[in-house]
CSV table of C-alpha atoms in Angstrom, one decimal:
chain,number,residue,atom,x,y,z
E,13,MET,CA,0.0,0.0,0.0
E,14,ILE,CA,2.8,2.4,0.9
E,15,SER,CA,6.5,2.2,1.2
E,16,CYS,CA,9.1,4.9,1.7
E,17,THR,CA,12.4,5.8,3.3
E,18,LEU,CA,12.8,8.3,6.1
E,19,ARG,CA,15.6,10.1,7.9
E,20,GLY,CA,17.8,10.5,4.8
E,21,GLY,CA,17.3,6.9,3.7
E,22,THR,CA,18.4,5.3,6.9
E,23,LYS,CA,14.9,4.0,7.9
E,24,HIS,CA,12.2,2.3,5.9
E,25,ARG,CA,8.4,2.2,6.4
E,26,GLN,CA,6.1,-0.3,4.7
E,27,VAL,CA,2.4,-0.9,5.1
E,28,CYS,CA,0.9,-3.7,3.1
E,29,LEU,CA,-1.9,-6.4,3.0
E,30,ASN,CA,-1.0,-9.9,3.9
E,31,GLY,CA,-4.1,-12.0,3.4
E,32,SER,CA,-6.7,-10.7,5.7
E,33,ASP,CA,-4.2,-8.7,7.8
E,34,ALA,CA,-2.7,-5.2,7.4
E,35,VAL,CA,1.0,-5.1,8.3
E,36,ASN,CA,3.0,-2.1,9.4
E,37,LYS,CA,6.8,-2.4,9.4
E,38,TYR,CA,9.4,0.1,10.4
E,39,GLY,CA,13.1,-0.2,10.7
E,40,PRO,CA,16.5,0.2,9.1
E,41,THR,CA,16.6,0.3,5.3
E,42,SER,CA,18.8,-2.8,5.3
E,43,GLY,CA,17.9,-5.4,7.9
E,44,ALA,CA,15.0,-6.7,10.0
E,45,PRO,CA,12.2,-4.3,11.1
E,46,GLU,CA,12.5,-2.8,14.5
E,47,LEU,CA,8.7,-2.6,14.8
E,48,GLU,CA,6.1,-4.8,13.1
E,49,ILE,CA,2.4,-4.5,13.9
E,50,THR,CA,-0.2,-6.8,12.4
E,51,THR,CA,-3.9,-5.9,12.5
E,52,PRO,CA,-6.9,-7.7,11.0
E,53,VAL,CA,-8.4,-5.7,8.2
E,54,GLY,CA,-11.9,-6.0,9.7
E,55,THR,CA,-10.8,-3.9,12.8
E,56,LEU,CA,-8.2,-1.7,11.0
E,57,ASP,CA,-8.6,2.0,11.5
E,58,TYR,CA,-8.6,3.1,7.9
E,59,LEU,CA,-9.9,6.4,6.6
E,60,PRO,CA,-10.3,6.5,2.8
E,61,ARG,CA,-10.0,9.6,0.7
E,62,PRO,CA,-12.9,12.0,1.5
E,63,GLY,CA,-13.5,12.8,-2.2
E,64,VAL,CA,-13.1,16.5,-2.1
E,65,GLY,CA,-10.1,18.9,-2.6
E,66,CYS,CA,-6.9,18.8,-4.6
E,67,ASP,CA,-5.3,15.9,-2.7
E,68,ILE,CA,-6.0,12.2,-3.1
E,69,TRP,CA,-5.0,10.7,0.3
E,70,GLU,CA,-5.8,8.0,2.8
E,71,THR,CA,-4.7,7.2,6.4
E,72,VAL,CA,-4.3,3.9,8.2
E,73,THR,CA,-3.7,3.8,11.9
E,74,PHE,CA,-2.1,0.9,13.8
E,75,ALA,CA,-2.3,0.6,17.6
E,76,ASN,CA,0.4,-1.0,19.8
E,77,GLY,CA,-0.4,-0.6,23.4
E,78,ALA,CA,-0.6,3.1,24.3
E,79,PHE,CA,1.1,4.0,21.0
E,80,ARG,CA,-0.8,4.9,17.7
E,81,TYR,CA,1.0,5.0,14.4
E,82,GLU,CA,-1.1,7.0,11.8
E,83,VAL,CA,0.4,6.5,8.3
E,84,VAL,CA,-0.7,9.0,5.7
E,85,SER,CA,-0.1,8.6,2.0
E,86,GLY,CA,-1.3,10.7,-0.9
E,87,SER,CA,-0.8,12.7,-4.0
E,88,SER,CA,-1.7,16.2,-5.1
E,89,ARG,CA,-3.9,16.4,-8.2
E,90,PRO,CA,-2.7,18.9,-10.8
E,91,PHE,CA,-5.2,21.2,-12.5
E,92,GLY,CA,-5.0,23.0,-15.8
E,93,GLU,CA,-2.8,22.5,-18.8
E,94,GLY,CA,-0.4,19.6,-18.5
E,95,ASP,CA,-2.7,17.6,-16.1
E,96,ALA,CA,-1.3,14.4,-17.6
E,97,VAL,CA,2.0,14.9,-15.7
E,98,PRO,CA,1.7,12.8,-12.5
E,99,SER,CA,2.3,14.7,-9.3
E,100,PRO,CA,4.7,13.5,-6.7
E,101,THR,CA,3.3,11.3,-3.9
E,102,TYR,CA,3.9,12.0,-0.3
E,103,GLY,CA,3.8,10.1,3.0
E,104,SER,CA,4.2,10.7,6.7
E,105,ILE,CA,3.8,8.9,10.1
E,106,HIS,CA,2.2,10.6,13.0
E,107,ILE,CA,3.1,8.8,16.3
E,108,THR,CA,1.1,9.4,19.5
E,109,ARG,CA,1.1,7.9,23.0
E,110,ASP,CA,-1.9,8.4,25.2
E,111,ASP,CA,-3.0,11.2,22.9
E,112,GLY,CA,0.3,13.1,23.2
E,113,VAL,CA,2.4,13.6,20.1
E,114,ILE,CA,5.7,11.6,20.1
E,115,ALA,CA,6.9,12.3,16.6
E,116,ASP,CA,5.8,13.5,13.1
E,117,LEU,CA,8.0,11.9,10.5
E,118,THR,CA,7.9,12.8,6.8
E,119,CYS,CA,8.9,10.3,4.1
E,120,ASP,CA,12.0,11.3,2.1
E,121,ALA,CA,11.2,13.2,-1.1
E,122,ASP,CA,10.9,10.9,-4.2
E,123,SER,CA,11.0,7.7,-2.0
E,124,VAL,CA,7.2,7.2,-1.6
E,125,GLU,CA,5.7,4.3,-3.5
E,126,TRP,CA,1.9,4.4,-3.0
E,127,GLY,CA,-0.6,2.5,-5.0
E,128,TYR,CA,-4.0,4.2,-4.6
E,129,CYS,CA,-6.0,1.4,-6.1
E,130,GLY,CA,-8.5,0.5,-3.4
E,131,GLY,CA,-6.4,-2.0,-1.5
E,132,PHE,CA,-7.6,-1.5,2.1
E,133,PHE,CA,-11.0,-0.2,0.9
E,134,ASP,CA,-11.5,-3.3,-1.2
E,135,ALA,CA,-10.3,-5.6,1.6
E,136,LYS,CA,-12.8,-4.1,4.0
E,137,THR,CA,-15.7,-4.2,1.6
E,138,ALA,CA,-14.9,-7.9,0.9
E,139,LEU,CA,-15.6,-8.5,4.6
E,140,GLY,CA,-19.1,-7.0,4.2
E,141,LEU,CA,-18.1,-3.6,5.6
E,142,CYS,CA,-19.3,-0.3,4.1
E,143,TRP,CA,-17.8,3.2,4.5
E,144,GLU,CA,-20.3,5.6,6.0
E,145,GLY,CA,-18.9,9.0,4.9
E,146,HIS,CA,-20.1,12.3,6.2
E,147,PRO,CA,-21.1,12.8,9.0
E,148,THR,CA,-20.2,9.5,10.7
E,149,LYS,CA,-17.0,8.7,8.9
E,150,ALA,CA,-17.0,5.1,10.1
E,151,TRP,CA,-17.0,1.6,8.8
E,152,GLY,CA,-20.0,-0.6,9.6
E,153,PRO,CA,-22.0,-3.5,8.3
E,154,CYS,CA,-23.3,-3.0,4.7
E,155,PRO,CA,-27.1,-2.6,4.6
E,156,SER,CA,-29.0,-5.6,3.4
E,157,GLU,CA,-30.5,-5.2,0.0
C-alpha cells in the first residue's frame, strides 16, 4: 500500500496487505524491522479519501499498546494545462502515545511508493463492511439489499 524511506534513507516504512491482515513495518533500510504490527483488516482504523479537494489521500492507523501510528499517503492532483503529468506522492507517520504527540515523520522526497488502487477499501468491503462517509466517517456492516 505504501513504502518509503525516512531520515535520509536510513529508515524504511512499509504498510501492506498480507491475506486478511494489514502489516506495518518500520526499521533500518537494510535489515530486519524494529517494529512490526499486524492488525486484522476488519478492525483496521482506515480512513479513505474523502472525495473533495486537490489531494488524493488516505490514512491507516495501527495501535500498539498506548502507541498509535497513523500512516498518511497521498498525491496532489494537478489542474489546468499539463494535467497528464503525474504529481509526486507524499507520506508521513504521526506517532502518539496516550493522545500526546511523540513524533511526526515525513517520508524522504521521491521515495514514496503508493498504490492508490483501493487495497484497504476493497479488503474491508470484501468483509461486508461499508464506508459511511459524512457525517459519521466510520466503517459498519453493509445494509442488506
